[in-house]
Coordinates of C-alpha atoms and ligand atoms in Angstrom, one line a residue:
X1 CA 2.3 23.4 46.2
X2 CA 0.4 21.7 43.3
X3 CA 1.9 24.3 41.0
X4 CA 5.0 23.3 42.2
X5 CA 5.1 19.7 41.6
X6 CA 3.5 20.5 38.0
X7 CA 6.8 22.5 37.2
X8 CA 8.7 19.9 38.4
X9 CA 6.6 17.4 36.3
X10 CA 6.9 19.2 33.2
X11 CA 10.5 19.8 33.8
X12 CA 11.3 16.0 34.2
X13 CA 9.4 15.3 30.9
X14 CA 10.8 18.3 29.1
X15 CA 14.3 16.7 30.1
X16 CA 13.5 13.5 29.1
X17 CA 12.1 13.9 25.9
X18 CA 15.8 16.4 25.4
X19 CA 17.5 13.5 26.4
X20 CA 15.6 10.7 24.0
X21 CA 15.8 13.4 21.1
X22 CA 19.5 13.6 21.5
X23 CA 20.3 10.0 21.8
X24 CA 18.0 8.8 18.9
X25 CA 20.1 12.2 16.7
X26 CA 23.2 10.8 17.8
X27 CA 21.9 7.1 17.1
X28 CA 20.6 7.0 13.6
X29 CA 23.5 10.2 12.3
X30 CA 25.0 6.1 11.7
X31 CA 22.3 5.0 9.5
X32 CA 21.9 7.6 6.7
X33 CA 25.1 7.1 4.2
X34 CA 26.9 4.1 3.5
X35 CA 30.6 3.4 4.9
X36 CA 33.5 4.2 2.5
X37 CA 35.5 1.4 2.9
X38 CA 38.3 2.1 0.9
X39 CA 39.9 4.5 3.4
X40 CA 40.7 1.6 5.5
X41 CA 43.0 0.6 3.0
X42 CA 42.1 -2.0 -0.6
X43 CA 42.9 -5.3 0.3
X44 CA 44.1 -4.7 3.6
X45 CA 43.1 -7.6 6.3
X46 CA 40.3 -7.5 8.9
X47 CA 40.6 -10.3 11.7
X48 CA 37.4 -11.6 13.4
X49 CA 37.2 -14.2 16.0
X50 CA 34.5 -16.8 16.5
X51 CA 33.7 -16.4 12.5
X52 CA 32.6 -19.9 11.8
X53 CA 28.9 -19.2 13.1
X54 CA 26.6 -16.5 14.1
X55 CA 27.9 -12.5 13.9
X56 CA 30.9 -13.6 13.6
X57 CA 30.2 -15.3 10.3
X58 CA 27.7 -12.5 9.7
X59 CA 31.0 -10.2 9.8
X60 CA 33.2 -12.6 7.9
X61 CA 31.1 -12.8 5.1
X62 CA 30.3 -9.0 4.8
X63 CA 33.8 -7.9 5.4
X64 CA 35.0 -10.3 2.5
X65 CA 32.3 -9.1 0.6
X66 CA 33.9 -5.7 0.5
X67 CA 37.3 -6.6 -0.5
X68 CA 38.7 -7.2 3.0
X69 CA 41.6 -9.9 2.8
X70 CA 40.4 -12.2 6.5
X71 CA 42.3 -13.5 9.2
X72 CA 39.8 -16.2 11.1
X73 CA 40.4 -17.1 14.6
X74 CA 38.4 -19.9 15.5
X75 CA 38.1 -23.0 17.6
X76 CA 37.5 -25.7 15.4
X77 CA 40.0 -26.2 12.2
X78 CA 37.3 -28.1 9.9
X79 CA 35.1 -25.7 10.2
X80 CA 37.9 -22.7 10.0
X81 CA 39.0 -24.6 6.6
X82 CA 35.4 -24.8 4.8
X83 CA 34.6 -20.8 5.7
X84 CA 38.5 -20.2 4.4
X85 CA 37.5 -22.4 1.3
X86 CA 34.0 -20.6 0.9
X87 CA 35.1 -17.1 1.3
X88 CA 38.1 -17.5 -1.2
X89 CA 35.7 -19.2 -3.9
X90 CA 33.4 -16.8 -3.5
X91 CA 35.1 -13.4 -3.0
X92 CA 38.7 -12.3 -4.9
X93 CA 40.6 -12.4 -1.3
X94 CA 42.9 -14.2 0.9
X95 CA 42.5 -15.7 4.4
X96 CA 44.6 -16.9 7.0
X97 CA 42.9 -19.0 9.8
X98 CA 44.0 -19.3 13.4
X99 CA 43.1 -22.0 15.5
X100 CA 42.0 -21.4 19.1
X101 CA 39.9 -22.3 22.0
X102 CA 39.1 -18.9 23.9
X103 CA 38.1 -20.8 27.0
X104 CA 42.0 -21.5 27.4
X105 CA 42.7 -17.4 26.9
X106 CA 42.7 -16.9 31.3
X107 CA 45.0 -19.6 31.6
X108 CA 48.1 -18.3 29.9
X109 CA 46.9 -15.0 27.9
X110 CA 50.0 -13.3 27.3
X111 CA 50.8 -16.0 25.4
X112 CA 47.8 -16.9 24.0
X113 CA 47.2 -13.5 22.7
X114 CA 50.9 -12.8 21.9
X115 CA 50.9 -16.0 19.3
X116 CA 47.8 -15.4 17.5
X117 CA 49.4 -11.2 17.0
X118 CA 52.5 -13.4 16.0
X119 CA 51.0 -15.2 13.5
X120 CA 49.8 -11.9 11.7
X121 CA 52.8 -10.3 11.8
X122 CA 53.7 -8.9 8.3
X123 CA 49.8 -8.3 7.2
X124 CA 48.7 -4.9 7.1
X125 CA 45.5 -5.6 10.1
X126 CA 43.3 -2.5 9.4
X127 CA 40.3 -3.8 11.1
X128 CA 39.4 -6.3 14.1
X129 CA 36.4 -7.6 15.1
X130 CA 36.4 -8.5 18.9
X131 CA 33.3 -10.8 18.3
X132 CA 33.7 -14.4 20.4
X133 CA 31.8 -14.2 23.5
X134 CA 29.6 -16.3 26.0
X135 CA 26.3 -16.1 27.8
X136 CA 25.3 -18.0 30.8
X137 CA 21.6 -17.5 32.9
X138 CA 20.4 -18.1 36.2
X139 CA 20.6 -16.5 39.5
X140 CA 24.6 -15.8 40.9
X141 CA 24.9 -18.9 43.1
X142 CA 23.7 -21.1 40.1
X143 CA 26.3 -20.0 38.1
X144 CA 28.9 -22.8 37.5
X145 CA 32.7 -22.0 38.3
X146 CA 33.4 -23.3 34.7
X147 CA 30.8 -20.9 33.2
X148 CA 32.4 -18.1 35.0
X149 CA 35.5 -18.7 33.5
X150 CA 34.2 -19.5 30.1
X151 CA 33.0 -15.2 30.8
X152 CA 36.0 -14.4 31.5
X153 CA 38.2 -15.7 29.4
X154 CA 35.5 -15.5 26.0
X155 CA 33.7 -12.0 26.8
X156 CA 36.3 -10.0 28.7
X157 CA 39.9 -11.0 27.9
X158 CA 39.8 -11.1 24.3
X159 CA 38.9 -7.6 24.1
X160 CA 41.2 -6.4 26.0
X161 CA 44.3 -7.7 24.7
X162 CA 43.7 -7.9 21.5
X163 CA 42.5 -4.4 21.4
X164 CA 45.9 -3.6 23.4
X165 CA 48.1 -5.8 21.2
X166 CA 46.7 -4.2 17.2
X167 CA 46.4 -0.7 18.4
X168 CA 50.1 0.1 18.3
X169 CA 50.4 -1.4 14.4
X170 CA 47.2 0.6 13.7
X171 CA 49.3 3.7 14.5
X172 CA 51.5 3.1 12.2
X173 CA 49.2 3.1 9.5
X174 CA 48.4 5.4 6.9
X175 CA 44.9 4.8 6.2
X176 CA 42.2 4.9 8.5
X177 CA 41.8 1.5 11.1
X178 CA 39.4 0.2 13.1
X179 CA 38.4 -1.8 16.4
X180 CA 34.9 -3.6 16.7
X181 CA 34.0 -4.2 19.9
X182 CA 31.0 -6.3 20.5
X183 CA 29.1 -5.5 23.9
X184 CA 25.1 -6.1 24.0
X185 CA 22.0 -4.0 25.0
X186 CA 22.2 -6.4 28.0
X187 CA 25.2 -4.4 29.0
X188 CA 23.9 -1.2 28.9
X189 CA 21.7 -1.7 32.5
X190 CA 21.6 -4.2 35.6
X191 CA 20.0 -7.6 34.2
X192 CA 18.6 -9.7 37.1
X193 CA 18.9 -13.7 35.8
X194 CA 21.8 -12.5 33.6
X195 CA 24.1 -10.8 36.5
X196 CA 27.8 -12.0 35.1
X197 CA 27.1 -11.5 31.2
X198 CA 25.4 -8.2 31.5
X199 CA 28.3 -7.2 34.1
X200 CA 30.8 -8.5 31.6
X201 CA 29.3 -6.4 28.4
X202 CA 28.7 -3.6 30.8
X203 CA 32.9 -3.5 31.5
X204 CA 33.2 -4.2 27.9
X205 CA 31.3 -0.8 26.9
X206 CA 33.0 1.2 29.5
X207 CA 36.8 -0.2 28.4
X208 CA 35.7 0.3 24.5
X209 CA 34.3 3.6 24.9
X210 CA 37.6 5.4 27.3
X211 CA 39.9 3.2 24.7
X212 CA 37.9 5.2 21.4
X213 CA 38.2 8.7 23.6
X214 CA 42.3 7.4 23.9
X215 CA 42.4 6.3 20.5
X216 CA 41.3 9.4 19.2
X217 CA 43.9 11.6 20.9
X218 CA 46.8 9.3 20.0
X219 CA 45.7 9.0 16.4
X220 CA 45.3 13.2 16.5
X221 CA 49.1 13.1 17.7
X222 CA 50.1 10.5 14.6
X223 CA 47.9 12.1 12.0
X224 CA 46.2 8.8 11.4
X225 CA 42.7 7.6 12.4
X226 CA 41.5 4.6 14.6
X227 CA 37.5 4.1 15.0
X228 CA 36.9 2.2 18.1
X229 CA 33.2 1.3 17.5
X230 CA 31.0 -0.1 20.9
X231 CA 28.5 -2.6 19.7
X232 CA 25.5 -3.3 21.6
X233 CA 23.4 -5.6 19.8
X234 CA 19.1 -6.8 20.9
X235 CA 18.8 -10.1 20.4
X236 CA 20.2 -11.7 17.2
X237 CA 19.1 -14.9 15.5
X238 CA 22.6 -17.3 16.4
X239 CA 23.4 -20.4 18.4
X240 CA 24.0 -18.3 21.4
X241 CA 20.2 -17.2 21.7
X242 CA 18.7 -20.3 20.1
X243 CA 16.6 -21.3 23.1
X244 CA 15.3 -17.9 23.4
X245 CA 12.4 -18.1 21.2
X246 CA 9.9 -14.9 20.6
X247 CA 12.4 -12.5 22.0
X248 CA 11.2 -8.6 20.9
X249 CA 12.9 -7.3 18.1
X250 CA 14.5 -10.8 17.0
X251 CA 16.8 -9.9 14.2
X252 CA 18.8 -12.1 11.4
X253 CA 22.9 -11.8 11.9
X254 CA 23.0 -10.1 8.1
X255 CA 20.8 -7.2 9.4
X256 CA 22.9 -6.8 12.3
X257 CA 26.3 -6.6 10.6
X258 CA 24.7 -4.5 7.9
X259 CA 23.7 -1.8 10.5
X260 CA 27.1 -1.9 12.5
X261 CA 29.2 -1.5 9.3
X262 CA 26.9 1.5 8.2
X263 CA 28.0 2.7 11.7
X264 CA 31.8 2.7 11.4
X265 CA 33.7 5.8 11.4
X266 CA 30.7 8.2 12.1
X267 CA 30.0 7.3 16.3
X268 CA 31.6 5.3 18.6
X269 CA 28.9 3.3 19.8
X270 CA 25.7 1.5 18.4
X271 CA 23.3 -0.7 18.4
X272 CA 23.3 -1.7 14.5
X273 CA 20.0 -2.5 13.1
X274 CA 17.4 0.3 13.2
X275 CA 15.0 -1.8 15.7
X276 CA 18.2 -2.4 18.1
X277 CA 18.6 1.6 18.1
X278 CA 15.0 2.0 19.0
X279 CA 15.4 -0.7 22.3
X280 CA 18.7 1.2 23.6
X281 CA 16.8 4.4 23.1
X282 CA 14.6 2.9 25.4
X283 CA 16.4 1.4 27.8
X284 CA 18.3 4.5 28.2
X285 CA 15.2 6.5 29.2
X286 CA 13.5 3.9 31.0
X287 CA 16.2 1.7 32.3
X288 CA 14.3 0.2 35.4
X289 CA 11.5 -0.7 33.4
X290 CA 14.0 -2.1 30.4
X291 CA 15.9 -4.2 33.6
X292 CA 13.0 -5.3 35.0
X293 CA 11.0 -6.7 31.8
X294 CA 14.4 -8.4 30.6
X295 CA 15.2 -10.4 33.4
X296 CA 11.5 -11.5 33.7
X297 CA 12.3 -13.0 30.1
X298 CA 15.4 -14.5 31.1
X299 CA 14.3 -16.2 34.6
X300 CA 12.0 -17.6 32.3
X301 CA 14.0 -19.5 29.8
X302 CA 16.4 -20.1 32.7
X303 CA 13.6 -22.1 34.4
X304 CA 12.2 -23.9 31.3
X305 CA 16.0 -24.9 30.2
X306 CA 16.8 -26.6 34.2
X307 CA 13.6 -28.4 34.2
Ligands
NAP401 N1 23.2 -13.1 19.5 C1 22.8 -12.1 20.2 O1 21.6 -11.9 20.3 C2 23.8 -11.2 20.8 C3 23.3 -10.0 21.5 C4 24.1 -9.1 22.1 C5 25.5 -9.4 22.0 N2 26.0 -10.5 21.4 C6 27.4 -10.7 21.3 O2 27.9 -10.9 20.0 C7 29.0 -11.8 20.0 C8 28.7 -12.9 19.0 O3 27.4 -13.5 19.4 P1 26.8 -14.8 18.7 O4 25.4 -14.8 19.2 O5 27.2 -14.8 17.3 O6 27.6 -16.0 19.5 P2 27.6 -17.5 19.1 O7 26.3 -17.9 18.5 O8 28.0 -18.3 20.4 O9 28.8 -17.6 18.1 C9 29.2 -18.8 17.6 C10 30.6 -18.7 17.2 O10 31.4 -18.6 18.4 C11 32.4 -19.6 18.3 N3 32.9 -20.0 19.6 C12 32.2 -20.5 20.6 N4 33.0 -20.8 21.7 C13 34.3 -20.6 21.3 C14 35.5 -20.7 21.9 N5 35.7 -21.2 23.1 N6 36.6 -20.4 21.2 C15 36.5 -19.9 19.9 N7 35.3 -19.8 19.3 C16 34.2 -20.1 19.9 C17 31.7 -20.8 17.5 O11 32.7 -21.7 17.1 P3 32.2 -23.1 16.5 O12 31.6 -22.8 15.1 O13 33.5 -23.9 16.4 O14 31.2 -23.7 17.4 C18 31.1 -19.9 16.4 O15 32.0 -19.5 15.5 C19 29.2 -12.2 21.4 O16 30.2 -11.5 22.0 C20 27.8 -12.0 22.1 O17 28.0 -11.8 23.5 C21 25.1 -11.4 20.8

Protein backbone atom coordinates (compact mmCIF):
# COMPACT_ATOMS: atom_id res chain seq x y z
CA UNK A 1 0.00 0.00 0.00
CA UNK A 2 2.84 2.54 0.97
CA UNK A 3 4.56 1.56 -2.21
CA UNK A 4 1.64 2.45 -3.92
CA UNK A 5 0.97 5.80 -2.86
CA UNK A 6 4.93 6.53 -3.43
CA UNK A 7 4.34 5.65 -7.21
CA UNK A 8 1.55 7.75 -7.19
CA UNK A 9 3.58 10.52 -5.44
CA UNK A 10 6.44 10.39 -7.71
CA UNK A 11 4.20 10.20 -10.64
CA UNK A 12 2.26 13.48 -9.67
CA UNK A 13 5.66 15.26 -9.27
CA UNK A 14 7.24 13.69 -12.34
CA UNK A 15 4.08 15.30 -14.12
CA UNK A 16 4.31 18.39 -12.66
CA UNK A 17 7.74 19.21 -13.05
CA UNK A 18 6.85 17.91 -17.27
CA UNK A 19 4.22 20.27 -17.13
CA UNK A 20 6.36 23.52 -15.55
CA UNK A 21 9.28 22.57 -17.96
CA UNK A 22 7.03 22.81 -20.88
CA UNK A 23 5.31 25.95 -20.04
CA UNK A 24 8.45 27.87 -18.89
CA UNK A 25 9.99 26.27 -22.87
CA UNK A 26 7.06 27.52 -24.38
CA UNK A 27 7.22 30.83 -22.18
CA UNK A 28 10.64 32.30 -22.56
CA UNK A 29 11.00 30.62 -26.72
CA UNK A 30 9.43 34.73 -26.62
CA UNK A 31 12.32 36.26 -24.92
CA UNK A 32 15.45 35.17 -26.86
CA UNK A 33 15.49 37.30 -30.35
CA UNK A 34 14.21 40.54 -30.97
CA UNK A 35 10.89 41.14 -33.12
CA UNK A 36 11.40 42.10 -36.81
CA UNK A 37 9.14 44.71 -37.19
CA UNK A 38 9.47 45.46 -40.66
CA UNK A 39 7.31 42.52 -41.75
CA UNK A 40 4.33 44.28 -40.46
CA UNK A 41 4.76 46.64 -43.04
CA UNK A 42 7.34 50.42 -42.81
CA UNK A 43 5.18 53.00 -41.83
CA UNK A 44 2.09 51.25 -41.62
CA UNK A 45 -0.31 52.31 -38.52
CA UNK A 46 -0.79 50.62 -35.17
CA UNK A 47 -3.95 51.80 -33.08
CA UNK A 48 -3.91 51.60 -29.27
CA UNK A 49 -6.57 52.73 -26.98
CA UNK A 50 -6.25 54.27 -23.59
CA UNK A 51 -2.59 55.60 -24.73
CA UNK A 52 -2.50 58.73 -22.82
CA UNK A 53 -1.29 56.88 -19.52
CA UNK A 54 0.00 53.71 -18.29
CA UNK A 55 0.65 50.55 -20.93
CA UNK A 56 -1.12 52.14 -23.08
CA UNK A 57 1.38 55.01 -23.32
CA UNK A 58 3.99 52.43 -22.56
CA UNK A 59 2.84 50.95 -26.10
CA UNK A 60 2.39 54.20 -27.79
CA UNK A 61 5.64 55.34 -27.18
CA UNK A 62 7.45 52.04 -28.15
CA UNK A 63 5.47 51.36 -31.17
CA UNK A 64 6.34 55.02 -32.43
CA UNK A 65 9.61 54.33 -31.54
CA UNK A 66 9.85 51.67 -34.21
CA UNK A 67 8.51 53.58 -37.04
CA UNK A 68 4.79 52.73 -36.51
CA UNK A 69 2.56 55.69 -37.86
CA UNK A 70 -0.33 55.79 -34.52
CA UNK A 71 -3.86 56.02 -34.40
CA UNK A 72 -4.82 57.06 -30.46
CA UNK A 73 -8.11 56.40 -29.08
CA UNK A 74 -8.56 58.13 -25.97
CA UNK A 75 -10.95 59.83 -23.72
CA UNK A 76 -9.70 63.01 -23.06
CA UNK A 77 -8.66 65.36 -26.31
CA UNK A 78 -6.04 67.57 -24.38
CA UNK A 79 -4.37 64.98 -23.34
CA UNK A 80 -4.82 62.95 -26.91
CA UNK A 81 -3.36 66.33 -28.45
CA UNK A 82 0.03 66.69 -26.20
CA UNK A 83 0.85 62.66 -26.74
CA UNK A 84 0.02 63.38 -30.72
CA UNK A 85 2.33 66.59 -30.35
CA UNK A 86 5.09 64.56 -28.41
CA UNK A 87 5.14 61.49 -30.42
CA UNK A 88 5.37 63.54 -33.76
CA UNK A 89 8.31 65.87 -32.38
CA UNK A 90 9.94 63.19 -31.25
CA UNK A 91 9.70 60.20 -33.70
CA UNK A 92 9.54 60.73 -37.90
CA UNK A 93 5.60 59.54 -37.82
CA UNK A 94 2.12 60.51 -38.11
CA UNK A 95 -0.90 60.19 -35.75
CA UNK A 96 -4.47 60.42 -35.83
CA UNK A 97 -6.33 60.72 -32.49
CA UNK A 98 -9.86 59.52 -31.72
CA UNK A 99 -11.76 60.76 -29.09
CA UNK A 100 -13.81 58.44 -26.86
CA UNK A 101 -15.15 57.49 -23.55
CA UNK A 102 -15.19 53.55 -23.41
CA UNK A 103 -17.65 53.63 -20.57
CA UNK A 104 -20.31 54.73 -23.23
CA UNK A 105 -19.09 51.48 -25.61
CA UNK A 106 -22.42 49.03 -23.92
CA UNK A 107 -24.76 51.70 -24.65
CA UNK A 108 -24.63 51.85 -28.43
CA UNK A 109 -21.47 49.70 -29.56
CA UNK A 110 -22.24 49.00 -32.97
CA UNK A 111 -21.96 52.42 -33.43
CA UNK A 112 -19.47 53.26 -31.29
CA UNK A 113 -17.13 50.82 -32.64
CA UNK A 114 -18.34 51.13 -36.24
CA UNK A 115 -17.25 55.12 -36.14
CA UNK A 116 -13.89 54.87 -34.57
CA UNK A 117 -13.18 51.73 -37.68
CA UNK A 118 -14.76 54.64 -39.88
CA UNK A 119 -12.54 57.15 -39.01
CA UNK A 120 -9.46 54.84 -39.99
CA UNK A 121 -10.72 53.93 -43.07
CA UNK A 122 -8.00 54.40 -45.83
CA UNK A 123 -4.87 53.73 -43.29
CA UNK A 124 -3.22 50.59 -43.76
CA UNK A 125 -4.00 49.31 -39.65
CA UNK A 126 -1.31 46.55 -39.36
CA UNK A 127 -1.41 46.36 -35.66
CA UNK A 128 -4.05 47.00 -32.68
CA UNK A 129 -3.56 47.20 -29.26
CA UNK A 130 -6.77 46.22 -27.29
CA UNK A 131 -5.24 47.98 -24.13
CA UNK A 132 -8.23 50.25 -22.20
CA UNK A 133 -9.54 48.31 -19.39
CA UNK A 134 -10.92 48.67 -15.73
CA UNK A 135 -10.45 47.06 -12.32
CA UNK A 136 -12.79 47.19 -9.44
CA UNK A 137 -12.34 45.20 -5.76
CA UNK A 138 -14.43 43.99 -3.15
CA UNK A 139 -16.58 41.08 -2.46
CA UNK A 140 -19.66 40.55 -5.46
CA UNK A 141 -22.46 42.34 -3.60
CA UNK A 142 -20.16 45.39 -3.03
CA UNK A 143 -19.61 45.81 -6.41
CA UNK A 144 -21.45 49.03 -7.68
CA UNK A 145 -23.91 48.58 -10.79
CA UNK A 146 -21.87 51.45 -12.40
CA UNK A 147 -18.49 49.63 -11.83
CA UNK A 148 -19.98 46.66 -13.44
CA UNK A 149 -20.64 48.36 -16.42
CA UNK A 150 -17.54 50.38 -16.51
CA UNK A 151 -16.20 46.13 -16.81
CA UNK A 152 -18.17 45.59 -19.36
CA UNK A 153 -18.09 48.13 -21.49
CA UNK A 154 -13.91 49.01 -20.85
CA UNK A 155 -12.48 45.29 -20.36
CA UNK A 156 -14.80 43.09 -22.51
CA UNK A 157 -16.50 44.98 -25.38
CA UNK A 158 -13.63 46.63 -26.80
CA UNK A 159 -11.99 43.50 -27.50
CA UNK A 160 -14.31 42.07 -29.02
CA UNK A 161 -15.41 44.30 -31.64
CA UNK A 162 -12.60 45.88 -32.43
CA UNK A 163 -10.83 42.60 -32.79
CA UNK A 164 -14.01 41.58 -35.02
CA UNK A 165 -14.20 44.91 -36.89
CA UNK A 166 -9.78 45.03 -38.08
CA UNK A 167 -9.49 41.42 -38.68
CA UNK A 168 -11.27 41.37 -42.10
CA UNK A 169 -8.80 44.50 -43.39
CA UNK A 170 -5.89 42.52 -41.83
CA UNK A 171 -6.74 39.80 -44.43
CA UNK A 172 -6.33 41.83 -46.97
CA UNK A 173 -2.98 42.56 -46.22
CA UNK A 174 0.16 41.61 -47.55
CA UNK A 175 2.50 41.91 -44.77
CA UNK A 176 2.14 40.28 -41.66
CA UNK A 177 -0.65 41.96 -38.96
CA UNK A 178 -1.25 41.79 -35.59
CA UNK A 179 -3.94 41.86 -32.56
CA UNK A 180 -2.78 42.67 -28.91
CA UNK A 181 -4.97 41.62 -26.52
CA UNK A 182 -4.40 42.67 -23.11
CA UNK A 183 -5.74 40.12 -20.33
CA UNK A 184 -3.80 39.84 -16.82
CA UNK A 185 -2.27 37.04 -14.67
CA UNK A 186 -5.46 37.80 -12.60
CA UNK A 187 -7.24 36.12 -15.40
CA UNK A 188 -5.59 33.15 -15.57
CA UNK A 189 -7.31 31.60 -12.09
CA UNK A 190 -10.47 32.39 -9.75
CA UNK A 191 -9.50 35.64 -7.71
CA UNK A 192 -11.58 35.96 -4.47
CA UNK A 193 -11.97 40.08 -3.75
CA UNK A 194 -11.44 40.58 -7.52
CA UNK A 195 -14.45 38.16 -8.86
CA UNK A 196 -15.77 40.45 -12.04
CA UNK A 197 -12.20 41.65 -13.27
CA UNK A 198 -10.52 38.30 -13.04
CA UNK A 199 -13.84 36.77 -14.72
CA UNK A 200 -13.58 39.56 -17.27
CA UNK A 201 -9.70 38.85 -18.25
CA UNK A 202 -10.43 35.22 -17.81
CA UNK A 203 -13.20 35.56 -20.99
CA UNK A 204 -10.79 37.84 -22.55
CA UNK A 205 -7.96 35.01 -22.63
CA UNK A 206 -10.34 32.38 -23.75
CA UNK A 207 -11.96 34.74 -26.82
CA UNK A 208 -8.19 35.91 -27.72
CA UNK A 209 -6.73 32.58 -27.67
CA UNK A 210 -9.86 30.54 -30.03
CA UNK A 211 -9.72 34.00 -32.25
CA UNK A 212 -5.52 33.36 -32.76
CA UNK A 213 -6.36 29.38 -33.41
CA UNK A 214 -9.20 31.06 -36.15
CA UNK A 215 -6.88 33.62 -37.27
CA UNK A 216 -4.39 31.28 -38.07
CA UNK A 217 -6.49 29.07 -40.33
CA UNK A 218 -8.02 32.06 -42.20
CA UNK A 219 -4.73 33.68 -42.71
CA UNK A 220 -3.30 29.90 -44.04
CA UNK A 221 -6.43 30.16 -46.54
CA UNK A 222 -5.24 33.94 -47.68
CA UNK A 223 -1.59 33.40 -47.55
CA UNK A 224 -1.10 36.26 -45.15
CA UNK A 225 -0.37 36.23 -41.41
CA UNK A 226 -2.32 37.66 -38.36
CA UNK A 227 -0.59 37.14 -34.72
CA UNK A 228 -3.21 37.37 -32.20
CA UNK A 229 -1.04 37.72 -29.08
CA UNK A 230 -2.90 37.07 -25.29
CA UNK A 231 -1.26 39.32 -22.78
CA UNK A 232 -1.38 38.62 -19.26
CA UNK A 233 0.50 41.00 -17.38
CA UNK A 234 1.69 40.83 -12.98
CA UNK A 235 1.23 43.95 -11.65
CA UNK A 236 2.48 47.02 -13.56
CA UNK A 237 3.52 50.36 -12.13
CA UNK A 238 0.17 52.67 -13.70
CA UNK A 239 -2.74 54.65 -12.26
CA UNK A 240 -4.82 51.53 -12.32
CA UNK A 241 -2.69 49.75 -9.53
CA UNK A 242 -1.54 52.89 -7.79
CA UNK A 243 -3.02 52.09 -4.42
CA UNK A 244 -1.52 48.68 -4.47
CA UNK A 245 1.75 49.35 -2.99
CA UNK A 246 4.53 46.45 -2.39
CA UNK A 247 2.81 44.13 -4.81
CA UNK A 248 5.45 41.06 -5.75
CA UNK A 249 7.11 41.48 -8.88
CA UNK A 250 6.05 45.28 -9.32
CA UNK A 251 7.27 46.23 -12.74
CA UNK A 252 7.68 49.68 -14.74
CA UNK A 253 5.12 49.91 -18.03
CA UNK A 254 8.53 50.18 -20.34
CA UNK A 255 9.60 46.72 -19.10
CA UNK A 256 6.36 45.40 -19.72
CA UNK A 257 5.78 46.61 -23.32
CA UNK A 258 9.45 45.67 -23.95
CA UNK A 259 8.79 42.00 -23.08
CA UNK A 260 5.30 41.81 -25.01
CA UNK A 261 6.73 43.22 -28.20
CA UNK A 262 9.74 40.68 -27.96
CA UNK A 263 6.80 38.26 -27.83
CA UNK A 264 4.94 39.07 -30.99
CA UNK A 265 4.79 36.67 -33.81
CA UNK A 266 6.58 33.73 -31.97
CA UNK A 267 3.48 32.51 -29.27
CA UNK A 268 0.14 33.48 -28.84
CA UNK A 269 0.16 34.20 -25.30
CA UNK A 270 2.45 35.88 -22.61
CA UNK A 271 3.11 37.40 -19.80
CA UNK A 272 5.87 40.04 -21.04
CA UNK A 273 8.51 40.74 -18.69
CA UNK A 274 10.74 37.78 -17.58
CA UNK A 275 9.50 38.11 -13.74
CA UNK A 276 5.65 38.05 -15.10
CA UNK A 277 6.62 34.65 -16.96
CA UNK A 278 7.97 33.29 -13.73
CA UNK A 279 4.39 34.24 -11.71
CA UNK A 280 2.14 32.60 -14.54
CA UNK A 281 4.52 29.62 -14.51
CA UNK A 282 3.47 29.53 -11.05
CA UNK A 283 0.22 30.04 -10.95
CA UNK A 284 -0.20 27.47 -13.53
CA UNK A 285 1.28 24.76 -11.37
CA UNK A 286 -0.01 25.88 -8.18
CA UNK A 287 -3.15 27.71 -8.95
CA UNK A 288 -4.99 27.26 -5.47
CA UNK A 289 -2.10 28.53 -3.73
CA UNK A 290 -1.56 31.55 -6.54
CA UNK A 291 -5.79 32.25 -5.92
CA UNK A 292 -5.61 32.07 -2.49
CA UNK A 293 -2.39 34.40 -1.70
CA UNK A 294 -3.87 36.97 -4.37
CA UNK A 295 -7.08 37.64 -3.00
CA UNK A 296 -5.52 37.79 0.56
CA UNK A 297 -3.64 40.84 -1.04
CA UNK A 298 -6.57 42.31 -2.67
CA UNK A 299 -9.17 42.00 0.45
CA UNK A 300 -6.53 43.90 1.90
CA UNK A 301 -6.26 47.03 -0.12
CA UNK A 302 -10.01 46.61 -0.63
CA UNK A 303 -10.41 47.11 3.22
CA UNK A 304 -7.78 49.88 3.75
CA UNK A 305 -9.27 51.91 0.51
CA UNK A 306 -13.39 51.71 2.28
CA UNK A 307 -12.09 52.70 5.55
N1 LIG B 1 -1.35 47.71 -14.49
C1 LIG B 1 -1.37 46.42 -14.23
O1 LIG B 1 -0.76 45.93 -13.26
C2 LIG B 1 -2.13 45.49 -15.12
C3 LIG B 1 -2.01 44.12 -14.87
C4 LIG B 1 -2.70 43.24 -15.68
C5 LIG B 1 -3.46 43.72 -16.73
N2 LIG B 1 -3.57 45.05 -16.96
C6 LIG B 1 -4.41 45.49 -18.08
O2 LIG B 1 -3.66 46.33 -18.94
C7 LIG B 1 -4.50 47.34 -19.51
C8 LIG B 1 -3.91 48.72 -19.21
O3 LIG B 1 -3.76 48.82 -17.81
P1 LIG B 1 -3.24 50.14 -17.10
O4 LIG B 1 -2.79 49.70 -15.77
O5 LIG B 1 -2.31 50.88 -17.99
O6 LIG B 1 -4.62 50.96 -16.96
P2 LIG B 1 -4.79 52.47 -16.53
O7 LIG B 1 -3.69 52.91 -15.65
O8 LIG B 1 -6.19 52.63 -16.00
O9 LIG B 1 -4.71 53.21 -17.93
C9 LIG B 1 -4.81 54.57 -18.00
C10 LIG B 1 -5.30 54.91 -19.38
O10 LIG B 1 -6.66 54.46 -19.54
C11 LIG B 1 -7.42 55.56 -20.03
N3 LIG B 1 -8.82 55.41 -19.71
C12 LIG B 1 -9.36 55.19 -18.49
N4 LIG B 1 -10.71 55.15 -18.60
C13 LIG B 1 -11.01 55.34 -19.90
C14 LIG B 1 -12.23 55.43 -20.63
N5 LIG B 1 -13.41 55.33 -20.02
N6 LIG B 1 -12.18 55.64 -21.97
C15 LIG B 1 -10.98 55.79 -22.58
N7 LIG B 1 -9.79 55.73 -21.95
C16 LIG B 1 -9.81 55.52 -20.62
C17 LIG B 1 -6.77 56.76 -19.36
O11 LIG B 1 -7.18 57.94 -19.98
P3 LIG B 1 -6.89 59.38 -19.28
O12 LIG B 1 -5.42 59.64 -19.44
O13 LIG B 1 -7.76 60.29 -20.07
O14 LIG B 1 -7.26 59.26 -17.84
C18 LIG B 1 -5.30 56.41 -19.60
O15 LIG B 1 -4.95 56.64 -20.94
C19 LIG B 1 -5.88 47.12 -18.89
O16 LIG B 1 -6.66 46.36 -19.77
C20 LIG B 1 -5.59 46.34 -17.62
O17 LIG B 1 -6.67 45.56 -17.20
C21 LIG B 1 -2.91 45.95 -16.17
Amino acid sequence: MLECIEYILFAFGLWTLIKGYLFAHYSFKSLRSNTDFSQYGLKSWALVTAPTDGIGLGFAEKLAFHGFNLVLVGRNYEKLMNLSKNLEQNFPIKTKSIVKDFSLSAKNSQEFFQDIKSQTEGLDISIVVNNVGYGADGPLHTVTEADLLNINSLNIWPVVCLTKLYIPGMLNRKNRSAIINLSSLLGTFPVPYGSCYSAGKSFISAFSLIVAEEACYLSRQKNTNIDVLTVTPGWVDTPLTKKYKNMPCLIKKEEHVEGVLKALGKVNYTSGHWKHQLQSIYAALFRDQASGSYAKKIKKVWKDSAK
